[in-house]
Amino acid sequence: MSSPLQVGRIPVGWAVVRGESMAPALAEGDRLLVRYGAAVRPGRVVVARFADGTIAVKRAVERRTTRTGEPAWWLLGDNPDGVDSRHRGPVAEADVLGVAVARVWPRPRPL
């Protein structure tokens, strides 16, 4: 994941997909354009930091509340064999770093 840049007033950056957890929608090595600070909605592909510090590309499924009352997101990979919130629990809303808006390489298309 790259450091945010500014395009006008919009902070953007890049992320590279690692592993097969988002197959078939995304493949290892796909480059994504990420908008930081964008509103997360169910179904969107996001870049998030799990509690152990791992940064991952996952799909936002459901907004939840943690036991402490903090907002969090349930994140899943498209491939059921991947590691996601089923294994690591919900991700604090503050740790959802950005929303992927497009795959820019190797097959450009909006997400």
Short mmCIF file of N, CA and C in Angstrom, two decimals:
data_model
loop_
_atom_site.label_atom_id
_atom_site.label_comp_id
_atom_site.label_asym_id
_atom_site.label_seq_id
_atom_site.Cartn_x
_atom_site.Cartn_y
_atom_site.Cartn_z
N MET A 1 0.85 -1.16 0.00
CA MET A 1 0.00 0.00 0.00
C MET A 1 0.90 1.23 0.00
N SER A 2 0.54 2.21 -0.81
CA SER A 2 1.33 3.43 -0.90
C SER A 2 0.85 4.46 0.10
N SER A 3 1.69 5.46 0.32
CA SER A 3 1.27 6.60 1.14
C SER A 3 0.26 7.41 0.35
N PRO A 4 -0.71 8.03 1.02
CA PRO A 4 -1.72 8.80 0.29
C PRO A 4 -1.12 9.97 -0.47
N LEU A 5 -1.64 10.21 -1.65
CA LEU A 5 -1.35 11.38 -2.46
C LEU A 5 -2.62 12.22 -2.50
N GLN A 6 -2.53 13.43 -2.94
CA GLN A 6 -3.72 14.25 -3.12
C GLN A 6 -3.99 14.41 -4.60
N VAL A 7 -5.20 14.09 -5.04
CA VAL A 7 -5.67 14.39 -6.38
C VAL A 7 -6.80 15.38 -6.18
N GLY A 8 -6.49 16.66 -6.39
CA GLY A 8 -7.43 17.70 -5.98
C GLY A 8 -7.50 17.67 -4.46
N ARG A 9 -8.68 17.42 -3.93
CA ARG A 9 -8.85 17.32 -2.47
C ARG A 9 -9.02 15.89 -2.02
N ILE A 10 -8.89 14.94 -2.94
CA ILE A 10 -9.16 13.54 -2.62
C ILE A 10 -7.85 12.80 -2.36
N PRO A 11 -7.67 12.25 -1.14
CA PRO A 11 -6.47 11.46 -0.86
C PRO A 11 -6.59 10.08 -1.49
N VAL A 12 -5.62 9.73 -2.35
CA VAL A 12 -5.63 8.44 -3.04
C VAL A 12 -4.27 7.78 -2.89
N GLY A 13 -4.24 6.48 -3.19
CA GLY A 13 -3.00 5.72 -3.15
C GLY A 13 -3.20 4.42 -3.90
N TRP A 14 -2.22 3.53 -3.79
CA TRP A 14 -2.23 2.25 -4.48
C TRP A 14 -2.15 1.11 -3.48
N ALA A 15 -2.73 -0.01 -3.85
CA ALA A 15 -2.57 -1.24 -3.08
C ALA A 15 -2.35 -2.36 -4.06
N VAL A 16 -1.57 -3.35 -3.65
CA VAL A 16 -1.32 -4.53 -4.47
C VAL A 16 -1.93 -5.73 -3.77
N VAL A 17 -2.70 -6.52 -4.51
CA VAL A 17 -3.34 -7.70 -3.96
C VAL A 17 -2.28 -8.79 -3.77
N ARG A 18 -2.24 -9.36 -2.57
CA ARG A 18 -1.34 -10.48 -2.26
C ARG A 18 -2.18 -11.67 -1.86
N GLY A 19 -1.87 -12.83 -2.39
CA GLY A 19 -2.61 -14.03 -2.06
C GLY A 19 -3.85 -14.20 -2.92
N GLU A 20 -4.62 -15.24 -2.59
CA GLU A 20 -5.78 -15.62 -3.39
C GLU A 20 -7.11 -15.40 -2.66
N SER A 21 -7.10 -14.66 -1.56
CA SER A 21 -8.33 -14.55 -0.75
C SER A 21 -9.44 -13.77 -1.45
N MET A 22 -9.13 -12.99 -2.46
CA MET A 22 -10.16 -12.21 -3.16
C MET A 22 -10.52 -12.81 -4.52
N ALA A 23 -9.99 -14.00 -4.82
CA ALA A 23 -10.34 -14.67 -6.09
C ALA A 23 -11.80 -15.09 -6.03
N PRO A 24 -12.54 -15.02 -7.09
CA PRO A 24 -12.11 -14.74 -8.46
C PRO A 24 -12.15 -13.26 -8.84
N ALA A 25 -12.68 -12.38 -8.01
CA ALA A 25 -12.81 -10.96 -8.38
C ALA A 25 -11.45 -10.29 -8.59
N LEU A 26 -10.50 -10.59 -7.72
CA LEU A 26 -9.16 -10.01 -7.80
C LEU A 26 -8.13 -11.12 -7.70
N ALA A 27 -7.01 -10.93 -8.38
CA ALA A 27 -5.95 -11.94 -8.41
C ALA A 27 -4.67 -11.38 -7.81
N GLU A 28 -3.80 -12.28 -7.41
CA GLU A 28 -2.47 -11.92 -6.91
C GLU A 28 -1.80 -10.96 -7.90
N GLY A 29 -1.30 -9.85 -7.37
CA GLY A 29 -0.59 -8.88 -8.20
C GLY A 29 -1.44 -7.78 -8.79
N ASP A 30 -2.76 -7.87 -8.70
CA ASP A 30 -3.61 -6.78 -9.19
C ASP A 30 -3.28 -5.50 -8.45
N ARG A 31 -3.23 -4.40 -9.18
CA ARG A 31 -2.98 -3.08 -8.57
C ARG A 31 -4.30 -2.33 -8.48
N LEU A 32 -4.57 -1.78 -7.29
CA LEU A 32 -5.83 -1.11 -7.03
C LEU A 32 -5.60 0.37 -6.73
N LEU A 33 -6.49 1.21 -7.23
CA LEU A 33 -6.52 2.62 -6.85
C LEU A 33 -7.41 2.72 -5.62
N VAL A 34 -6.88 3.29 -4.54
CA VAL A 34 -7.58 3.34 -3.25
C VAL A 34 -7.86 4.79 -2.88
N ARG A 35 -9.10 5.04 -2.48
CA ARG A 35 -9.47 6.37 -1.98
C ARG A 35 -9.51 6.30 -0.46
N TYR A 36 -8.64 7.08 0.18
CA TYR A 36 -8.58 7.10 1.64
C TYR A 36 -9.68 7.99 2.19
N GLY A 37 -10.27 7.58 3.30
CA GLY A 37 -11.29 8.37 3.95
C GLY A 37 -12.66 8.28 3.29
N ALA A 38 -12.80 7.45 2.27
CA ALA A 38 -14.10 7.32 1.60
C ALA A 38 -15.07 6.56 2.49
N ALA A 39 -16.35 6.83 2.31
CA ALA A 39 -17.37 6.13 3.08
C ALA A 39 -17.40 4.66 2.68
N VAL A 40 -17.40 3.80 3.67
CA VAL A 40 -17.47 2.35 3.44
C VAL A 40 -18.93 1.95 3.39
N ARG A 41 -19.25 1.14 2.41
CA ARG A 41 -20.60 0.58 2.30
C ARG A 41 -20.48 -0.92 2.11
N PRO A 42 -21.47 -1.67 2.55
CA PRO A 42 -21.44 -3.12 2.33
C PRO A 42 -21.26 -3.43 0.84
N GLY A 43 -20.40 -4.42 0.57
CA GLY A 43 -20.13 -4.84 -0.79
C GLY A 43 -18.90 -4.21 -1.41
N ARG A 44 -18.38 -3.13 -0.81
CA ARG A 44 -17.20 -2.45 -1.35
C ARG A 44 -15.93 -3.19 -0.95
N VAL A 45 -14.94 -3.14 -1.83
CA VAL A 45 -13.61 -3.69 -1.54
C VAL A 45 -12.83 -2.62 -0.80
N VAL A 46 -12.23 -3.01 0.33
CA VAL A 46 -11.53 -2.05 1.18
C VAL A 46 -10.12 -2.54 1.49
N VAL A 47 -9.29 -1.61 1.92
CA VAL A 47 -7.97 -1.91 2.46
C VAL A 47 -8.08 -1.65 3.96
N ALA A 48 -7.74 -2.66 4.75
CA ALA A 48 -7.93 -2.55 6.20
C ALA A 48 -6.74 -3.15 6.95
N ARG A 49 -6.60 -2.71 8.20
CA ARG A 49 -5.55 -3.23 9.09
C ARG A 49 -6.22 -4.10 10.16
N PHE A 50 -5.87 -5.40 10.17
CA PHE A 50 -6.38 -6.28 11.22
C PHE A 50 -5.64 -5.98 12.53
N ALA A 51 -6.16 -6.48 13.63
CA ALA A 51 -5.62 -6.18 14.96
C ALA A 51 -4.14 -6.56 15.09
N ASP A 52 -3.69 -7.58 14.34
CA ASP A 52 -2.28 -7.99 14.43
C ASP A 52 -1.36 -7.12 13.56
N GLY A 53 -1.92 -6.11 12.88
CA GLY A 53 -1.13 -5.21 12.05
C GLY A 53 -1.10 -5.57 10.57
N THR A 54 -1.62 -6.74 10.22
CA THR A 54 -1.67 -7.16 8.83
C THR A 54 -2.60 -6.24 8.04
N ILE A 55 -2.11 -5.74 6.91
CA ILE A 55 -2.94 -4.93 6.02
C ILE A 55 -3.42 -5.84 4.91
N ALA A 56 -4.74 -5.80 4.65
CA ALA A 56 -5.33 -6.74 3.70
C ALA A 56 -6.40 -6.05 2.84
N VAL A 57 -6.62 -6.64 1.68
CA VAL A 57 -7.71 -6.23 0.80
C VAL A 57 -8.85 -7.22 1.01
N LYS A 58 -10.01 -6.72 1.44
CA LYS A 58 -11.17 -7.57 1.73
C LYS A 58 -12.44 -6.86 1.31
N ARG A 59 -13.54 -7.58 1.35
CA ARG A 59 -14.84 -7.01 1.02
C ARG A 59 -15.59 -6.68 2.32
N ALA A 60 -16.07 -5.43 2.44
CA ALA A 60 -16.86 -5.03 3.60
C ALA A 60 -18.24 -5.68 3.48
N VAL A 61 -18.65 -6.39 4.52
CA VAL A 61 -19.91 -7.11 4.47
C VAL A 61 -20.97 -6.44 5.33
N GLU A 62 -20.58 -6.10 6.57
CA GLU A 62 -21.59 -5.60 7.50
C GLU A 62 -20.93 -4.71 8.54
N ARG A 63 -21.57 -3.59 8.85
CA ARG A 63 -21.09 -2.72 9.92
C ARG A 63 -21.65 -3.26 11.23
N ARG A 64 -20.80 -3.40 12.21
CA ARG A 64 -21.18 -3.95 13.51
C ARG A 64 -20.71 -3.04 14.63
N THR A 65 -21.00 -3.44 15.83
CA THR A 65 -20.52 -2.74 17.02
C THR A 65 -19.73 -3.75 17.84
N THR A 66 -18.56 -3.33 18.31
CA THR A 66 -17.75 -4.22 19.15
C THR A 66 -18.35 -4.30 20.54
N ARG A 67 -17.79 -5.15 21.39
CA ARG A 67 -18.27 -5.28 22.78
C ARG A 67 -18.12 -3.99 23.56
N THR A 68 -17.18 -3.14 23.10
CA THR A 68 -16.99 -1.85 23.78
C THR A 68 -17.85 -0.75 23.18
N GLY A 69 -18.68 -1.10 22.21
CA GLY A 69 -19.58 -0.12 21.60
C GLY A 69 -18.98 0.64 20.43
N GLU A 70 -17.77 0.30 20.05
CA GLU A 70 -17.11 0.99 18.94
C GLU A 70 -17.60 0.42 17.60
N PRO A 71 -17.73 1.28 16.56
CA PRO A 71 -18.13 0.78 15.25
C PRO A 71 -17.01 -0.05 14.62
N ALA A 72 -17.39 -1.11 13.93
CA ALA A 72 -16.43 -2.01 13.30
C ALA A 72 -17.06 -2.60 12.04
N TRP A 73 -16.22 -3.19 11.21
CA TRP A 73 -16.69 -3.83 9.97
C TRP A 73 -16.34 -5.31 9.97
N TRP A 74 -17.27 -6.11 9.49
CA TRP A 74 -17.05 -7.53 9.25
C TRP A 74 -16.54 -7.62 7.82
N LEU A 75 -15.31 -8.10 7.63
CA LEU A 75 -14.66 -8.15 6.33
C LEU A 75 -14.43 -9.59 5.90
N LEU A 76 -14.78 -9.90 4.66
CA LEU A 76 -14.59 -11.25 4.14
C LEU A 76 -13.84 -11.21 2.82
N GLY A 77 -13.07 -12.26 2.56
CA GLY A 77 -12.49 -12.47 1.24
C GLY A 77 -13.52 -13.14 0.35
N ASP A 78 -13.41 -12.95 -0.95
CA ASP A 78 -14.33 -13.60 -1.87
C ASP A 78 -14.08 -15.11 -1.93
N ASN A 79 -12.86 -15.53 -1.65
CA ASN A 79 -12.49 -16.93 -1.62
C ASN A 79 -12.68 -17.43 -0.18
N PRO A 80 -13.57 -18.40 0.03
CA PRO A 80 -13.84 -18.84 1.41
C PRO A 80 -12.65 -19.49 2.12
N ASP A 81 -11.58 -19.79 1.38
CA ASP A 81 -10.40 -20.39 2.01
C ASP A 81 -9.44 -19.35 2.59
N GLY A 82 -9.71 -18.05 2.37
CA GLY A 82 -8.82 -17.00 2.85
C GLY A 82 -9.04 -16.69 4.33
N VAL A 83 -8.12 -15.93 4.91
CA VAL A 83 -8.21 -15.50 6.30
C VAL A 83 -8.88 -14.13 6.32
N ASP A 84 -9.91 -13.99 7.15
CA ASP A 84 -10.67 -12.75 7.20
C ASP A 84 -11.34 -12.63 8.56
N SER A 85 -12.44 -11.89 8.65
CA SER A 85 -13.10 -11.67 9.95
C SER A 85 -13.64 -12.94 10.57
N ARG A 86 -13.85 -13.97 9.78
CA ARG A 86 -14.28 -15.26 10.37
C ARG A 86 -13.19 -15.82 11.30
N HIS A 87 -11.94 -15.44 11.03
CA HIS A 87 -10.81 -15.93 11.82
C HIS A 87 -10.29 -14.88 12.80
N ARG A 88 -10.39 -13.60 12.42
CA ARG A 88 -9.77 -12.53 13.20
C ARG A 88 -10.76 -11.57 13.85
N GLY A 89 -12.04 -11.73 13.56
CA GLY A 89 -13.05 -10.86 14.16
C GLY A 89 -13.23 -9.58 13.38
N PRO A 90 -14.14 -8.73 13.85
CA PRO A 90 -14.42 -7.47 13.15
C PRO A 90 -13.23 -6.52 13.23
N VAL A 91 -13.16 -5.62 12.25
CA VAL A 91 -12.09 -4.64 12.16
C VAL A 91 -12.66 -3.28 12.56
N ALA A 92 -12.01 -2.62 13.50
CA ALA A 92 -12.46 -1.30 13.94
C ALA A 92 -12.60 -0.37 12.74
N GLU A 93 -13.65 0.43 12.76
CA GLU A 93 -13.91 1.33 11.63
C GLU A 93 -12.69 2.21 11.32
N ALA A 94 -11.98 2.64 12.34
CA ALA A 94 -10.79 3.47 12.14
C ALA A 94 -9.68 2.72 11.42
N ASP A 95 -9.70 1.39 11.45
CA ASP A 95 -8.68 0.59 10.79
C ASP A 95 -9.06 0.19 9.37
N VAL A 96 -10.21 0.63 8.90
CA VAL A 96 -10.54 0.49 7.48
C VAL A 96 -9.94 1.73 6.82
N LEU A 97 -8.82 1.53 6.14
CA LEU A 97 -7.99 2.65 5.69
C LEU A 97 -8.50 3.34 4.43
N GLY A 98 -9.13 2.57 3.55
CA GLY A 98 -9.59 3.16 2.30
C GLY A 98 -10.47 2.21 1.52
N VAL A 99 -11.11 2.76 0.49
CA VAL A 99 -11.99 1.99 -0.37
C VAL A 99 -11.34 1.89 -1.74
N ALA A 100 -11.24 0.67 -2.27
CA ALA A 100 -10.70 0.48 -3.61
C ALA A 100 -11.75 0.93 -4.62
N VAL A 101 -11.35 1.81 -5.53
CA VAL A 101 -12.31 2.33 -6.50
C VAL A 101 -12.12 1.73 -7.89
N ALA A 102 -10.92 1.21 -8.17
CA ALA A 102 -10.68 0.62 -9.49
C ALA A 102 -9.47 -0.29 -9.45
N ARG A 103 -9.51 -1.29 -10.31
CA ARG A 103 -8.29 -2.08 -10.58
C ARG A 103 -7.63 -1.37 -11.76
N VAL A 104 -6.37 -0.98 -11.60
CA VAL A 104 -5.68 -0.24 -12.65
C VAL A 104 -4.72 -1.09 -13.47
N TRP A 105 -4.39 -2.29 -12.94
CA TRP A 105 -3.51 -3.19 -13.67
C TRP A 105 -3.72 -4.59 -13.17
N PRO A 106 -3.75 -5.60 -13.96
CA PRO A 106 -3.47 -5.65 -15.39
C PRO A 106 -4.71 -5.46 -16.26
N ARG A 107 -5.90 -5.57 -15.73
CA ARG A 107 -7.14 -5.41 -16.51
C ARG A 107 -7.93 -4.27 -15.89
N PRO A 108 -7.69 -3.02 -16.30
CA PRO A 108 -8.36 -1.88 -15.67
C PRO A 108 -9.89 -2.00 -15.73
N ARG A 109 -10.50 -1.71 -14.59
CA ARG A 109 -11.96 -1.64 -14.51
C ARG A 109 -12.35 -1.09 -13.15
N PRO A 110 -13.53 -0.42 -13.09
CA PRO A 110 -14.02 0.05 -11.79
C PRO A 110 -14.38 -1.13 -10.90
N LEU A 111 -14.31 -0.95 -9.59
CA LEU A 111 -14.70 -2.01 -8.66
C LEU A 111 -16.07 -1.69 -8.07
#
